[in-house]
PDB file of C-alpha atoms in Angstrom:
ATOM      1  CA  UNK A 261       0.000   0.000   0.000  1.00 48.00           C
ATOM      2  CA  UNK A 262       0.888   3.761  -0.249  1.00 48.00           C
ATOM      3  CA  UNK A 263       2.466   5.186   3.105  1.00 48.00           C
ATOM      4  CA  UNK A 264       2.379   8.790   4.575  1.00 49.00           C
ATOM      5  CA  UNK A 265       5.852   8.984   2.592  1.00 53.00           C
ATOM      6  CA  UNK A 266       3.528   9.329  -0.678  1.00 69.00           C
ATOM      7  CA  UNK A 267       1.062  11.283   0.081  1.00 75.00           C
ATOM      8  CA  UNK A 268      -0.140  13.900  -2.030  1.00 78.00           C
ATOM      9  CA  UNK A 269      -1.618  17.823  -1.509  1.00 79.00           C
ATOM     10  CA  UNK A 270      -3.473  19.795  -3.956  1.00 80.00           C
ATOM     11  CA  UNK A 271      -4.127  23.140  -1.750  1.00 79.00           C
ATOM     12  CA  UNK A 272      -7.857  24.859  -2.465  1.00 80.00           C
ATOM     13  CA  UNK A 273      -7.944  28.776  -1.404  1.00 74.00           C
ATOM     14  CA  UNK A 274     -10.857  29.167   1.227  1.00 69.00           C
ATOM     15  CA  UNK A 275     -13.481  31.186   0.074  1.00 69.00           C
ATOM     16  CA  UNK A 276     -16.749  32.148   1.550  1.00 72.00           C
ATOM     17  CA  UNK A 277     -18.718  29.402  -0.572  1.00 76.00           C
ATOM     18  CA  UNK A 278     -19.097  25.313   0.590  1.00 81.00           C
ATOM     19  CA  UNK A 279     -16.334  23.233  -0.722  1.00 82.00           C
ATOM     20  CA  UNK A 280     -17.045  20.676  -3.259  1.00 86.00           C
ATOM     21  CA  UNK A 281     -14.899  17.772  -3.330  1.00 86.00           C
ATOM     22  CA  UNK A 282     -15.487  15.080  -6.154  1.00 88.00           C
ATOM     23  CA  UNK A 283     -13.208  11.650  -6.464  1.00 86.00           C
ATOM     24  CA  UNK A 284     -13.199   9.541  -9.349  1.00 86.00           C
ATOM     25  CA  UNK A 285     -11.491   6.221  -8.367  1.00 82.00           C
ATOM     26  CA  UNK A 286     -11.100   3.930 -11.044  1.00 79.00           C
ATOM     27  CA  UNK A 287      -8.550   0.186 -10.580  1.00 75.00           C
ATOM     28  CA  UNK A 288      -5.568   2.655  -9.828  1.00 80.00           C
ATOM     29  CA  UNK A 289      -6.232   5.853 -11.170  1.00 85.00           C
ATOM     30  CA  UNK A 290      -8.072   8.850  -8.359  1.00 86.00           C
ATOM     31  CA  UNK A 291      -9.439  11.461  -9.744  1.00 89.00           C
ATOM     32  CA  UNK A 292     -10.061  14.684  -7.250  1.00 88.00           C
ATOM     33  CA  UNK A 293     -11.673  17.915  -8.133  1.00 89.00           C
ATOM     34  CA  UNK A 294     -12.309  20.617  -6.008  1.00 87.00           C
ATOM     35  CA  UNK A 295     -14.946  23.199  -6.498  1.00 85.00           C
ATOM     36  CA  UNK A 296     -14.500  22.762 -10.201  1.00 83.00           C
ATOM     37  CA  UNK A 297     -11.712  24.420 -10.558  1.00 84.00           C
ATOM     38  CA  UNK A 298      -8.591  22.519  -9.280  1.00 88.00           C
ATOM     39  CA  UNK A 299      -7.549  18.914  -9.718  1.00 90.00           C
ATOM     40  CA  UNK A 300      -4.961  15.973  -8.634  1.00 90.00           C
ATOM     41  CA  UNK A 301      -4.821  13.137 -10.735  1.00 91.00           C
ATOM     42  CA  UNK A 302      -2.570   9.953  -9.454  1.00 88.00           C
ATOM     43  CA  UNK A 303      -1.625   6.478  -9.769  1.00 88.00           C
ATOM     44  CA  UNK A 304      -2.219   4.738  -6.321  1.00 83.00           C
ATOM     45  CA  UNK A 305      -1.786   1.038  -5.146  1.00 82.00           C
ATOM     46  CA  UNK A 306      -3.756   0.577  -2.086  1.00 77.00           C
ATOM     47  CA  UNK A 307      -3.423  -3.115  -0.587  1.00 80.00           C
ATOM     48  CA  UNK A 308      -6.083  -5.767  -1.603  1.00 79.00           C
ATOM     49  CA  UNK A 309      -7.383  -4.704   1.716  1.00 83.00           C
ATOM     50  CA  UNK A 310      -7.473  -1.536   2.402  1.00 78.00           C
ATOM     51  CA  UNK A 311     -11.124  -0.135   1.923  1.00 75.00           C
ATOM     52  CA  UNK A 312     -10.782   3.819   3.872  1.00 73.00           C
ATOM     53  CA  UNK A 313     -10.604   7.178   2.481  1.00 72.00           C
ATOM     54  CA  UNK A 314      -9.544  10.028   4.742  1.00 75.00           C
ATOM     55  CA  UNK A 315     -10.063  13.543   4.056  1.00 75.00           C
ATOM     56  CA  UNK A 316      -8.359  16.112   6.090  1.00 76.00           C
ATOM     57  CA  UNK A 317      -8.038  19.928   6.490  1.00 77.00           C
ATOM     58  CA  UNK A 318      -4.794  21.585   7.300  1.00 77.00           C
ATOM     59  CA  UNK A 319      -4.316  25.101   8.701  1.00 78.00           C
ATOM     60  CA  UNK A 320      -8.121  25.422   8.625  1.00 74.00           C
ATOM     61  CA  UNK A 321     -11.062  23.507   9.461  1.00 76.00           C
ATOM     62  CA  UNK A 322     -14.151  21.883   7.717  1.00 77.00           C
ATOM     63  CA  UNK A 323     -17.034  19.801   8.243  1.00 79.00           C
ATOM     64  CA  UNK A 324     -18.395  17.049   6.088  1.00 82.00           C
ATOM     65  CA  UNK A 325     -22.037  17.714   5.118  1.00 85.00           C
ATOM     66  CA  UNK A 326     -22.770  14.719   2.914  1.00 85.00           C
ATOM     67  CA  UNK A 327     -21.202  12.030   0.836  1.00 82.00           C
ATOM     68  CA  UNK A 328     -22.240   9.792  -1.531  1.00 82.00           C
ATOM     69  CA  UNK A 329     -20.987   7.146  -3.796  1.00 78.00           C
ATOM     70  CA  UNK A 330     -22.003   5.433  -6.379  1.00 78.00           C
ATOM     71  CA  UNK A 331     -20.434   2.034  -8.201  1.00 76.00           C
ATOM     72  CA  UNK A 332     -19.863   2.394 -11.833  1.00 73.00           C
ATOM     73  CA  UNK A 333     -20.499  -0.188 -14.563  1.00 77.00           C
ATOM     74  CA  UNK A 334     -17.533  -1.104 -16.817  1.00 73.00           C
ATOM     75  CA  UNK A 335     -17.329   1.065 -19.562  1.00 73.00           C
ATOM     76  CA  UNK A 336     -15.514  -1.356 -22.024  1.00 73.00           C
ATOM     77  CA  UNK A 337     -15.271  -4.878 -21.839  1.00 69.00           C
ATOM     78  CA  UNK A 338     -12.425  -7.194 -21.694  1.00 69.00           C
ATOM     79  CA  UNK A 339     -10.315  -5.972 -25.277  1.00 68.00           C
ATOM     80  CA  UNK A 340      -8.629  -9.945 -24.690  1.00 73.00           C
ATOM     81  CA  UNK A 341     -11.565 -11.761 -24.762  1.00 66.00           C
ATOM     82  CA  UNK A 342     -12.816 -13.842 -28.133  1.00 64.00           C
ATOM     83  CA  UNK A 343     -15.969 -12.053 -29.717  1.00 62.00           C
ATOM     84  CA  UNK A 344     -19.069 -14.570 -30.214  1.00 60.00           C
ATOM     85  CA  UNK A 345     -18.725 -16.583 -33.332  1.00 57.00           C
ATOM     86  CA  UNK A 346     -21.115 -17.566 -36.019  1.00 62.00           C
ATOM     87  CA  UNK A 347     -23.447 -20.599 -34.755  1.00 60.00           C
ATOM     88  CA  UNK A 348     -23.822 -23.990 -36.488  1.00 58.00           C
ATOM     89  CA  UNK A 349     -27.120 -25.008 -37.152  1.00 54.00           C
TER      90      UNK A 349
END
């Protein structure tokens, strides 16, 4: 898994307006965008177990109103495996 050694930042200025955090997480790949404006893309390789996200705020504070998820159907199937043949009748 990925220790504190990799962590990455992407820092958001504070405004007067909610923060809106979205994460895309797809096999390895996150996806984080922040009120629409800012994002961190990265590789990750969490261990077979590991099954947390943490979100923190530094030199500030926040609270988390909601959150929501939502499981995605593959978008493209297996490019390896053999396409259906013609049947014999």
């Amino acid at each position: 898994g990925v220790g504190a050694a990799d962590v990455q930042r992407m820092p958001v200025t504070p405004y007067d307006a909610p923060l809106s955090l979205r994460a895309f997480l797809d096999q390895s790949v996150i996806e984080l965008y922040a009120n629409s404006r800012h994002c961190l893309t990265s590789r990750v390789y969490p261990d077979a177990d590991s099954t947390g996200l943490s979100i923190a705020a530094e030199g500030g504070r926040a609270a988390v109103e909601s959150v929501s998820a939502w499981e995605l159907e593959p978008a493209v199937t297996d490019p390896l495996s053999p396409e259906p043949g013609p049947t014999e009748e």
